[in-house]
Short mmCIF file of C-alpha atoms (C1' of nucleotides) in Angstrom, two decimals:
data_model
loop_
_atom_site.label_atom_id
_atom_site.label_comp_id
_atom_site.label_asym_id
_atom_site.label_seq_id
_atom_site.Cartn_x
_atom_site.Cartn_y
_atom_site.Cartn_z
CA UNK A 26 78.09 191.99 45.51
CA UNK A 27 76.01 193.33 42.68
CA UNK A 28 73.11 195.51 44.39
CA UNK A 29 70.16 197.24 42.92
CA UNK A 30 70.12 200.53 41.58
CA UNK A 31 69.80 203.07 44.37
CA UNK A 32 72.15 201.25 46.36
CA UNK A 33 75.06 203.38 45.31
CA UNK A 34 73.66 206.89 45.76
CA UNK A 35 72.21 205.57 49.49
CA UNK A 36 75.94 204.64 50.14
CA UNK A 37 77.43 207.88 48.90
CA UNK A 38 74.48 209.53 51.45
CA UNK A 39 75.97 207.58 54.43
CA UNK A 40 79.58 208.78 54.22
CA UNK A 41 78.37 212.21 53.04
CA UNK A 42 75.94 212.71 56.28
CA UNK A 43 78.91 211.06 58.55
CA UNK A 44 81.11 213.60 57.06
CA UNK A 45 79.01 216.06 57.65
CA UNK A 46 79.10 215.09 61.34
CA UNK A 47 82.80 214.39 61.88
CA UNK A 48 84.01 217.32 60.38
CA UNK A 49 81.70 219.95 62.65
CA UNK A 50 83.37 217.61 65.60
CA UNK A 51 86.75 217.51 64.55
CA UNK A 52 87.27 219.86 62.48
CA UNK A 53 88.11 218.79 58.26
CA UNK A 54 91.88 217.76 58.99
CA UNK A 55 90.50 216.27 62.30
CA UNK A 56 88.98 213.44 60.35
CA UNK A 57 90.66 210.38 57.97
CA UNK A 58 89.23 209.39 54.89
CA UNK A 59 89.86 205.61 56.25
CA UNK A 60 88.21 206.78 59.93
CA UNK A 61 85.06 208.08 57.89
CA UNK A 62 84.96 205.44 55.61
CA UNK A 63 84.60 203.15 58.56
CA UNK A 64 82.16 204.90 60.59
CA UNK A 65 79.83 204.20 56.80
CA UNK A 66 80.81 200.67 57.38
CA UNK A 67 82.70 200.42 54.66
CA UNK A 68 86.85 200.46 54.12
CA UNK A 69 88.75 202.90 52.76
CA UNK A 70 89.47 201.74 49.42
CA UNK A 71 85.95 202.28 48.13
CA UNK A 72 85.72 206.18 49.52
CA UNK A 73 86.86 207.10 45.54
CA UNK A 74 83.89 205.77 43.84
CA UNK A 75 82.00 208.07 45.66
CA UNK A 76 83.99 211.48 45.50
CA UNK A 77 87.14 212.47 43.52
CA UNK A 78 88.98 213.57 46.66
CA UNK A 79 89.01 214.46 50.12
CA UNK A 80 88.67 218.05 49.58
CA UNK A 81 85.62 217.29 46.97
CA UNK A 82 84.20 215.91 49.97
CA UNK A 83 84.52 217.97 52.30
CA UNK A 84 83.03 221.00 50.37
CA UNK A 85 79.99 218.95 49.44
CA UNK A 86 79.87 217.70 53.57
CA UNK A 87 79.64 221.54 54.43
CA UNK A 88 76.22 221.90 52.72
CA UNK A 89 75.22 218.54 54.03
CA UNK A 90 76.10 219.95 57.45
CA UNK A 91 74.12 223.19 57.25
CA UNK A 92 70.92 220.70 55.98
CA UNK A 93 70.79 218.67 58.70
CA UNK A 94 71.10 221.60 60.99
CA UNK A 95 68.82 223.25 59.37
CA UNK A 96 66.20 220.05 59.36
CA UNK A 97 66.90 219.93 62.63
CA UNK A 98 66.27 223.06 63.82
CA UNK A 99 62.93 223.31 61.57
CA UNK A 100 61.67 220.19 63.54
CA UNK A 101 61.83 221.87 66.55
CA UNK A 102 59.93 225.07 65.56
CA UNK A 103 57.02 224.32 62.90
CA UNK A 104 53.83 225.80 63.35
CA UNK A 105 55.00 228.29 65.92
CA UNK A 106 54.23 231.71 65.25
CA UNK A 107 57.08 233.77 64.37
CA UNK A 108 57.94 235.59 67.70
CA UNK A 109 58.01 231.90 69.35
CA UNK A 110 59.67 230.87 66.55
CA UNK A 111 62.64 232.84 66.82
CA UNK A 112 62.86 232.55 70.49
CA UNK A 113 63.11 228.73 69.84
CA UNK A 114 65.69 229.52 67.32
CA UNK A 115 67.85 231.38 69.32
CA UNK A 116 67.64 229.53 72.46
CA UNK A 117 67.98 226.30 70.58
CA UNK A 118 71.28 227.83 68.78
CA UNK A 119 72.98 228.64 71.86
CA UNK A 120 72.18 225.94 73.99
CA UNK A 121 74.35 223.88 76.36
CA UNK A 122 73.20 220.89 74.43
CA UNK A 123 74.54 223.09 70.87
CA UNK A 124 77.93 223.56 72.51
CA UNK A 125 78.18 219.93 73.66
CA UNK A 126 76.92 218.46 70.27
CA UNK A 127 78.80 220.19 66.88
CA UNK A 128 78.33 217.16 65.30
CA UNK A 129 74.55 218.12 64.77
CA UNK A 130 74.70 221.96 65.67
CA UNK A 131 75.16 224.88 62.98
CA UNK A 132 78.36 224.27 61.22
CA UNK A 133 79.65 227.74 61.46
CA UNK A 134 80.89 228.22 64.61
CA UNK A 135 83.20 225.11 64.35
CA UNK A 136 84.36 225.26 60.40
CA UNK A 137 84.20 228.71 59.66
CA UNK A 138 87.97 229.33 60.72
CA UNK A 139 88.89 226.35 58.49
CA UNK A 140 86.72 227.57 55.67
CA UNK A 141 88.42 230.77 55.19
CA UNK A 142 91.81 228.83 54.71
CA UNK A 143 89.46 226.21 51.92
CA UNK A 144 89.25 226.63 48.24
CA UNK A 145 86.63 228.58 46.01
CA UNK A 146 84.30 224.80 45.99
CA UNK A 147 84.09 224.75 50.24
CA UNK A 148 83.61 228.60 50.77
CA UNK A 149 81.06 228.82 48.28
CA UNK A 150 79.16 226.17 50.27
CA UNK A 151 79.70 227.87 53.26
CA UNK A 152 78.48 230.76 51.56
CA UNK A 153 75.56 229.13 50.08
CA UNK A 154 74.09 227.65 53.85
CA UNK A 155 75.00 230.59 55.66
CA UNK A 156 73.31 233.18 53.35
CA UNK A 157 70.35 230.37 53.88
CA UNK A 158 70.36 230.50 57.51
CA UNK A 159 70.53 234.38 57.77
CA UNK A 160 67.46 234.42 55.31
CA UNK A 161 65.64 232.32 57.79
CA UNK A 162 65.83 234.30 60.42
CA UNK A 163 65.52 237.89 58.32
CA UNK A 164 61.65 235.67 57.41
CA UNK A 165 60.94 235.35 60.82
CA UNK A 166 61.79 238.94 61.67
CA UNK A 167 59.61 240.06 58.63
CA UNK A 168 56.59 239.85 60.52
CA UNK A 169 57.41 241.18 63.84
CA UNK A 170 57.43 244.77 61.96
CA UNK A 171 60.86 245.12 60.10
CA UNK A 172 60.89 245.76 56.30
CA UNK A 173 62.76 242.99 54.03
CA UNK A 174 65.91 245.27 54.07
CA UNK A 175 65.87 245.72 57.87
CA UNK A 176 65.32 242.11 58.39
CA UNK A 177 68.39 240.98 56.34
CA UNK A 178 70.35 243.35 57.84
CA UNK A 179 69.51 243.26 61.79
CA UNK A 180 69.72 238.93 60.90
CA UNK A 181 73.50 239.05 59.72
CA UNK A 182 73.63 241.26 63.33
CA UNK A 183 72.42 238.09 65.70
CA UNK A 184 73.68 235.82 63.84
CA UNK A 185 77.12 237.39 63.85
CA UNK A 186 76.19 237.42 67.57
CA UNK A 187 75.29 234.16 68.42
CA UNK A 188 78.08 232.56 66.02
CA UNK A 189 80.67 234.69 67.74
CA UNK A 190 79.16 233.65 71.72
CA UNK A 191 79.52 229.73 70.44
CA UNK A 192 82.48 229.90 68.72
CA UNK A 193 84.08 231.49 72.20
CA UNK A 194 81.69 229.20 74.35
CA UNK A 195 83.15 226.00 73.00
CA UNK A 196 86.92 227.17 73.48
CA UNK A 197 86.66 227.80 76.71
CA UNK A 198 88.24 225.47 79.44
CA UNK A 199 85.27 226.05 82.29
CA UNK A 200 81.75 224.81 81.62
CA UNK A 201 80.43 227.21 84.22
CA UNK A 202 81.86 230.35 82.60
CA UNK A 203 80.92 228.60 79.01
CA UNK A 204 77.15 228.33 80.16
CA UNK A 205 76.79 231.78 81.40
CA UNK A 206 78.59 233.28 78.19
CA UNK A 207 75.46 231.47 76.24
CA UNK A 208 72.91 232.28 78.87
CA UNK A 209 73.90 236.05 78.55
CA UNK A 210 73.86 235.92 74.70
CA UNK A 211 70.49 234.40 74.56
CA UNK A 212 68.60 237.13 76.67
CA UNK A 213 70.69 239.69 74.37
CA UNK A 214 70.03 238.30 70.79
CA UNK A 215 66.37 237.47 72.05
CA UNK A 216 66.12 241.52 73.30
CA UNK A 217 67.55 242.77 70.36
CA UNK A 218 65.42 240.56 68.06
CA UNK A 219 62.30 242.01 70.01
CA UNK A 220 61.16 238.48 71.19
CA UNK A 221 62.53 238.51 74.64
CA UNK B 17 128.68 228.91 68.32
CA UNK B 18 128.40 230.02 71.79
CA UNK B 19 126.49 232.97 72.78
CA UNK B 20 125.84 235.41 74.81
CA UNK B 21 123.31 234.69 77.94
CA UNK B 22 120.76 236.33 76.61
CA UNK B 23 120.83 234.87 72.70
CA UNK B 24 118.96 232.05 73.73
CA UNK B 25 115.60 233.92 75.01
CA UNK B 26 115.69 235.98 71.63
CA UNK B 27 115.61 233.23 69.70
CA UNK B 28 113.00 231.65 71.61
CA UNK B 29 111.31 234.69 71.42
CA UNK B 30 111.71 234.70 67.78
CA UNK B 31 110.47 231.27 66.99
CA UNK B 32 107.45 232.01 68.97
CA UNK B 33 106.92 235.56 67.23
CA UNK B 34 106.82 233.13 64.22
CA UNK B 35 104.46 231.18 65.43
CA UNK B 36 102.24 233.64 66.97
CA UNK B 37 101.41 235.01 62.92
CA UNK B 38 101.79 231.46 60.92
CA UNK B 39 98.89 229.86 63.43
CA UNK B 40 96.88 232.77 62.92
CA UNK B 41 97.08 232.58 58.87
CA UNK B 42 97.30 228.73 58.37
CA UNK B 43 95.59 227.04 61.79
CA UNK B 44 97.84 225.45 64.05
CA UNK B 45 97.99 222.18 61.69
CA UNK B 46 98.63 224.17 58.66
CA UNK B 47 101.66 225.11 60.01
CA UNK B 48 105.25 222.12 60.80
CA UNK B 49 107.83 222.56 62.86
CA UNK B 50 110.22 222.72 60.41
CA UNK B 51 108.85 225.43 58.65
CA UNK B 52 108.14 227.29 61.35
CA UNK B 53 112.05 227.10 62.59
CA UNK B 54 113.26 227.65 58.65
CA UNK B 55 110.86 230.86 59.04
CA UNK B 56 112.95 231.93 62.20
CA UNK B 57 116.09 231.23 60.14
CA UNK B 58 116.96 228.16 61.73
CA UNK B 59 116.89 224.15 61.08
CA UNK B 60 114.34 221.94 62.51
CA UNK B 61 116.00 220.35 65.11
CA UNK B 62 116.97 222.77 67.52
CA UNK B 63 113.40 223.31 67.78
CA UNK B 64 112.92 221.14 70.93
CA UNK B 65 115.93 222.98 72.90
CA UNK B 66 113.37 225.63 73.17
CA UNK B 67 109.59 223.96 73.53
CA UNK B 68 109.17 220.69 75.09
CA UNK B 69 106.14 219.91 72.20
CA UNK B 70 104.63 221.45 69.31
CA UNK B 71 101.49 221.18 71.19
CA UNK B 72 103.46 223.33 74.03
CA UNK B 73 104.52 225.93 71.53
CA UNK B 74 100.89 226.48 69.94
CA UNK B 75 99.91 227.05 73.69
CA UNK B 76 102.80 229.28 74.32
CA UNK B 77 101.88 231.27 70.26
CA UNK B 78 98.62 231.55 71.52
CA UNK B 79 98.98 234.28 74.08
CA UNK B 80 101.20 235.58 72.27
CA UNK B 81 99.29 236.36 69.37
CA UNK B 82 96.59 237.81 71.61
CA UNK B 83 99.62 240.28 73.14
CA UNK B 84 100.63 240.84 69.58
CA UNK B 85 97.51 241.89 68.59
CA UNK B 86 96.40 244.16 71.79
CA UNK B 87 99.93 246.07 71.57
CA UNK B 88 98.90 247.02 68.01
CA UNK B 89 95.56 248.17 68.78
CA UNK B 90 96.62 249.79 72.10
CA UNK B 91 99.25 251.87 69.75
CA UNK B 92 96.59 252.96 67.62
CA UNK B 93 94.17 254.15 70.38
CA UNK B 94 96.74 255.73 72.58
CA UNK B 95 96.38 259.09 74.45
CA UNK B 96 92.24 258.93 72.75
CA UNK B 97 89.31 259.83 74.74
CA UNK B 98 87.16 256.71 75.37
CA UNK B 99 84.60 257.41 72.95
CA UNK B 100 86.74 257.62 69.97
CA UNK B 101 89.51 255.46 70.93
CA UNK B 102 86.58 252.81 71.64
CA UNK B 103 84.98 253.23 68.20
CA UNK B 104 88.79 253.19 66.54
CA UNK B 105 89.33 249.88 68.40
CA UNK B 106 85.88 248.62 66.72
CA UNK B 107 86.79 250.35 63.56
CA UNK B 108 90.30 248.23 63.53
CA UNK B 109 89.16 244.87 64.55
CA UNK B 110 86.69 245.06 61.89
CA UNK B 111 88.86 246.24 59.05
CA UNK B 112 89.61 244.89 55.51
CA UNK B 113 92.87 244.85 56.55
CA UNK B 114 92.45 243.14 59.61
CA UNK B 115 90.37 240.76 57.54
CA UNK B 116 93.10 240.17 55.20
CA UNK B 117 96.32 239.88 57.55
CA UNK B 118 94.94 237.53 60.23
CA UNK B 119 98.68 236.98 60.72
CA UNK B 120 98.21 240.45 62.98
CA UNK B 121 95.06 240.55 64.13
CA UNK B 122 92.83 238.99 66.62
CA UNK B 123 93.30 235.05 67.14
CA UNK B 124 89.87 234.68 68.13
CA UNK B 125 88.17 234.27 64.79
CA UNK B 126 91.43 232.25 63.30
CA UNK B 127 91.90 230.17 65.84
CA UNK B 128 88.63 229.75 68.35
CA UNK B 129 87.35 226.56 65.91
CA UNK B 130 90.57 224.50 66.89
CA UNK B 131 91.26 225.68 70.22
CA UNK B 132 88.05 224.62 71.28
CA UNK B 133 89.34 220.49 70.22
CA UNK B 134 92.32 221.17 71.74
CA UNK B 135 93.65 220.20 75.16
CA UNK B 136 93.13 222.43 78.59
CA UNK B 137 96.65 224.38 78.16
CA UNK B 138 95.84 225.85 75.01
CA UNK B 139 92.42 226.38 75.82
CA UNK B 140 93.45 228.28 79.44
CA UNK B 141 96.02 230.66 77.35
CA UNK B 142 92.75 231.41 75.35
CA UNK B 143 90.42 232.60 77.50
CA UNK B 144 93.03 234.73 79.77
CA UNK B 145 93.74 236.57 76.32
CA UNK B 146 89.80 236.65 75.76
CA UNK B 147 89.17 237.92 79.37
CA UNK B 148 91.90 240.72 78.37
CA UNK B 149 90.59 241.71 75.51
CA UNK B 150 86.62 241.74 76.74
CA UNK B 151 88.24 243.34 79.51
CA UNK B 152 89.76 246.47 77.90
CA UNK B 153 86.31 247.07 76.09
CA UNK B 154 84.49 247.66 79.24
CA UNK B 155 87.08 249.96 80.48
CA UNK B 156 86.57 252.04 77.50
CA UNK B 157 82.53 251.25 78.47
CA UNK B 158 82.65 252.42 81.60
CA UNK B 159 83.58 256.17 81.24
CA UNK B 160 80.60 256.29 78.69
CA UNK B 161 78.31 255.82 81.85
CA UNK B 162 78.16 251.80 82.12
CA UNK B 163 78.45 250.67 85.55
CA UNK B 164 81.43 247.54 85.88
CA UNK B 165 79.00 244.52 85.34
CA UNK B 166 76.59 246.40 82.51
CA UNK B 167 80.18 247.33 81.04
CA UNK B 168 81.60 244.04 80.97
CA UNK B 169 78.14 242.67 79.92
CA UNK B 170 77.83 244.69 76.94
CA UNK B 171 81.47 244.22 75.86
CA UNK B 172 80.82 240.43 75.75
CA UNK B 173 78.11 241.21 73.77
CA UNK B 174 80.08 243.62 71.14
CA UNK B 175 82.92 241.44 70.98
CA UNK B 176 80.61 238.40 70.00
CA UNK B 177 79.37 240.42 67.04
CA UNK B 178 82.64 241.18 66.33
CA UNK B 179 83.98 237.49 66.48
CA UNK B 180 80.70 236.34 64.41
CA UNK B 181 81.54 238.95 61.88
CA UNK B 182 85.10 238.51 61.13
CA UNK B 183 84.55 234.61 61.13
CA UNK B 184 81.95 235.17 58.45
CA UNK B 185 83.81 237.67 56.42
CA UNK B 186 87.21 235.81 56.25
CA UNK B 187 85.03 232.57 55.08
CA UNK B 188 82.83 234.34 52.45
CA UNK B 189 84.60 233.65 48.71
CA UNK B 190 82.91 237.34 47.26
CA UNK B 191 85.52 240.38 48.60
CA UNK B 192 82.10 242.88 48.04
CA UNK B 193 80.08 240.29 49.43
CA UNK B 194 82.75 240.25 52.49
CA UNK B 195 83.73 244.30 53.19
CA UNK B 196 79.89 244.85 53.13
CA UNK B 197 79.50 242.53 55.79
CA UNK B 198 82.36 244.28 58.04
CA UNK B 199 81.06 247.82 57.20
CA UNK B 200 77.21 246.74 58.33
CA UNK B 201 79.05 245.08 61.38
CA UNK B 202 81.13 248.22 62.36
CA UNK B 203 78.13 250.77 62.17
CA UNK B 204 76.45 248.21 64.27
CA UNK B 205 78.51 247.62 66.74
CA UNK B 206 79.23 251.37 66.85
CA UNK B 207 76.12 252.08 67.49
CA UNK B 208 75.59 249.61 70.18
CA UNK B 209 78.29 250.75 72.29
CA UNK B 210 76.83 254.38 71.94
CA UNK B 211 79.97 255.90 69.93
CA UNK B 212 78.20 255.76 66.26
"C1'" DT C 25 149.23 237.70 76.97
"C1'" DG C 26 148.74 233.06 75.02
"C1'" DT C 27 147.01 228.26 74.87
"C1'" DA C 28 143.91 224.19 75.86
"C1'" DC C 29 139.64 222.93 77.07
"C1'" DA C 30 134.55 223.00 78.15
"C1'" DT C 31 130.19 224.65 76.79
"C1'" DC C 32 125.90 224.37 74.42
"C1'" DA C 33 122.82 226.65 70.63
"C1'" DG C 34 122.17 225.04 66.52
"C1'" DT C 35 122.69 221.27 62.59
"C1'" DG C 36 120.94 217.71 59.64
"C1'" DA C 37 120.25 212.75 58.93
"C1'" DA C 38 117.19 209.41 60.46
"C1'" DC C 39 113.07 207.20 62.81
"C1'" DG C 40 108.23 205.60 62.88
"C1'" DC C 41 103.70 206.89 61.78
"C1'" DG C 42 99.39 208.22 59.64
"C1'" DC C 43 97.77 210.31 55.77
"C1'" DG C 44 95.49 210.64 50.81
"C1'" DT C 45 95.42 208.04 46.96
"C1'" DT C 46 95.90 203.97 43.63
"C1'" DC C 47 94.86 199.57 41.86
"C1'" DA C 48 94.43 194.58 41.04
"C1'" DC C 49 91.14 191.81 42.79
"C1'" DT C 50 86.50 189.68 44.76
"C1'" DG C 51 82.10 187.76 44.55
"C1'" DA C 52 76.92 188.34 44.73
"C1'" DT C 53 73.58 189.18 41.54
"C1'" DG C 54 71.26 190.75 37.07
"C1'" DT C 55 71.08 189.38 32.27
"C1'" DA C 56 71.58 186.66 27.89
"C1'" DC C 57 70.80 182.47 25.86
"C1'" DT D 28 63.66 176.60 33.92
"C1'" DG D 29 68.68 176.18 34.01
"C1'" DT D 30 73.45 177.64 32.97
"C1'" DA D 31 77.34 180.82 31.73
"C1'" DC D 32 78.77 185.20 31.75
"C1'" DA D 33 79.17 190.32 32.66
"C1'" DT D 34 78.83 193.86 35.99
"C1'" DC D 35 80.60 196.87 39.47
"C1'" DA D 36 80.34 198.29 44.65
"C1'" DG D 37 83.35 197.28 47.78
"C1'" DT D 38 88.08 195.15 49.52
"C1'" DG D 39 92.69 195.52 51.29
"C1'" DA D 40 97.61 195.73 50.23
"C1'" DA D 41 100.70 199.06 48.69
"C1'" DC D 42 102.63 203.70 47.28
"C1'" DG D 43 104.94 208.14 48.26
"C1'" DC D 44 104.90 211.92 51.27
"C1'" DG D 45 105.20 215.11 55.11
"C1'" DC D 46 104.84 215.15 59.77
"C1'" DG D 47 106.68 215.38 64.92
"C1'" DT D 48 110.42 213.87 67.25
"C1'" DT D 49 115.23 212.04 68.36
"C1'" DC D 50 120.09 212.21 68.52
"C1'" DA D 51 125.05 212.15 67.44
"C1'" DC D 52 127.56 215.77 66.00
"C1'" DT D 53 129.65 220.73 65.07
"C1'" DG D 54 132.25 224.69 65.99
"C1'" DA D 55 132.53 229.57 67.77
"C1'" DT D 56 133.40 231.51 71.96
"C1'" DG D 57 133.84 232.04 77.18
"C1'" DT D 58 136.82 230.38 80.83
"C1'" DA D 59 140.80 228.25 83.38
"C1'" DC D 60 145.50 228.19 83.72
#
DNA sequence: TGTACATCAGTGAACGCGCGTTCACTGATGTAC
DNA sequence: TGTACATCAGTGAACGCGCGTTCACTGATGTAC
């Protein structure tokens, strides 16, 4: 079972991006190392040739998780000038389809609660994609007329805003009521970003 | 060891007291039965004389932490004029210390992420505590010249920031890093309710 | 008033289970000769 | 070119542990007589 040289590091990928995946969906405790190690493909024994620990893991499956969000939600909006841009952003943040899919949506709303009860390693992570994130959306404000300051600071305000619509969006038992708490945030966050 | 008729319901009441704080500072899984009960001052096993399930008695915590929580605030804000008992209310949610003893404060930010993979009792206590709470916001709205729906529109809205800002600042390793990101959300918020 | 009994909230040992982690082993393939 | 050996990613049994849950038991006190 000798295999060339990048064959490792592609491995160590795998179970990092379906960490990064099961852990948005079921939270970090929601997830076995022997479940994750077989949604890779691979058993359980091998997970610590990879990573040093669960916990190792996880913190290094949080930044994972805000990349492929991230790559995601890039996809969706290149080449759109910013006011579109943002729009998309927003909308695409607080969709139905965002609600119904953590494992590929922004990893706040579903780990942040378990974050703040992590180590130093995961919240710095957390700290490192979120401060990301809020930077991307401070550049696309940057050009509809605020000044770098403003920008930061109205961005932390939506996206305090839209994580705090999701987070309650996804706890709640009725999909009707759940739809029209993300409806009503996304004509709010739009208005207040100017790009309703 | 027989009691009087009414010991039983206090310690009930006790145990789920217990709960109420140790789910709000640990997560429901951070938190076993038998510590729970040793925290009441009793043994493990007489837990299920009083809750059919664990899973029953995080339901069961759940509202309760939300009643916890809105008789504390309600004390605070008692016998205030709208305006400044709705800014006090903001003020408090958003607190360092509020930040720091989830065990007292609002369940939403410590416990939204797992409620919303958890089954439809838990999720039902939620939102009638979440209902309450946006509730009480608009009434404090409304005297400040919202109309019902605009009221209970915009308090959706505030408590969302809210929600999004606690989350963040509870998950954020840097303490300057974190209180500057409550004090930006409280001026905020302030101002978007009109009592700045 | 005094005694025997019934009650039942609470005790603590025990259970089966899934978890994170360890470790001796496997076996396909690159390398040395 | 052909053969023997070394490598090492991945395997799977085993571990100790804490969990939720069960259950036979305890013993202070209310009640019946």
């Amino acid at each position: 079972m000798r295999y060339d040289s990048s064959h490792k590091d592609q491995t160590r990928d795998r179970i990092l991006g379906e960490a990064a995946a099961a852990i948005r969906q079921h939270g970090t405790r929601g997830v076995s190392v022997a479940q994750l190690m077989a949604n890779a493909g691979l058993t359980h024994g091998g997970f610590y040739a990879h990573f040093g620990s669960k916990d190792e893991l996880v913190a290094e499956a949080i930044l994972r998780a805000f990349d492929d969000s991230r790559a995601l939600s890039i996809s969706r909006i290149e080449g759109k000038p910013p006011a579109e841009g943002l729009a998309m952003l927003i909308d695409g943040y607080l969709s139905d389809r965002a609600r119904d899919m953590p494992e590929r949506a922004c990893p706040i709303p579903s780990l942040a609660g378990e974050v703040a009860r992590m180590g130093p390693r995961a919240r710095e992570r957390f700290e490192e994609g979120l401060t990301r994130l809020r930077g991307r959306i401070a550049g696309l404000l940057v050009p509809l007329g605020h000044d770098a300051a403003a920008a930061e600071g109205l961005a932390g305000s939506l996206l305090a805003e839209m994580i705090g619509a999701m987070t309650v969006a996804r706890a709640l038992p009725d999909a009707a009521a759940s739809s029209a708490v993300l409806a009503d945030a996304r004509a709010r966050v739009k208005a207040r970003a100017g790009v309703a």
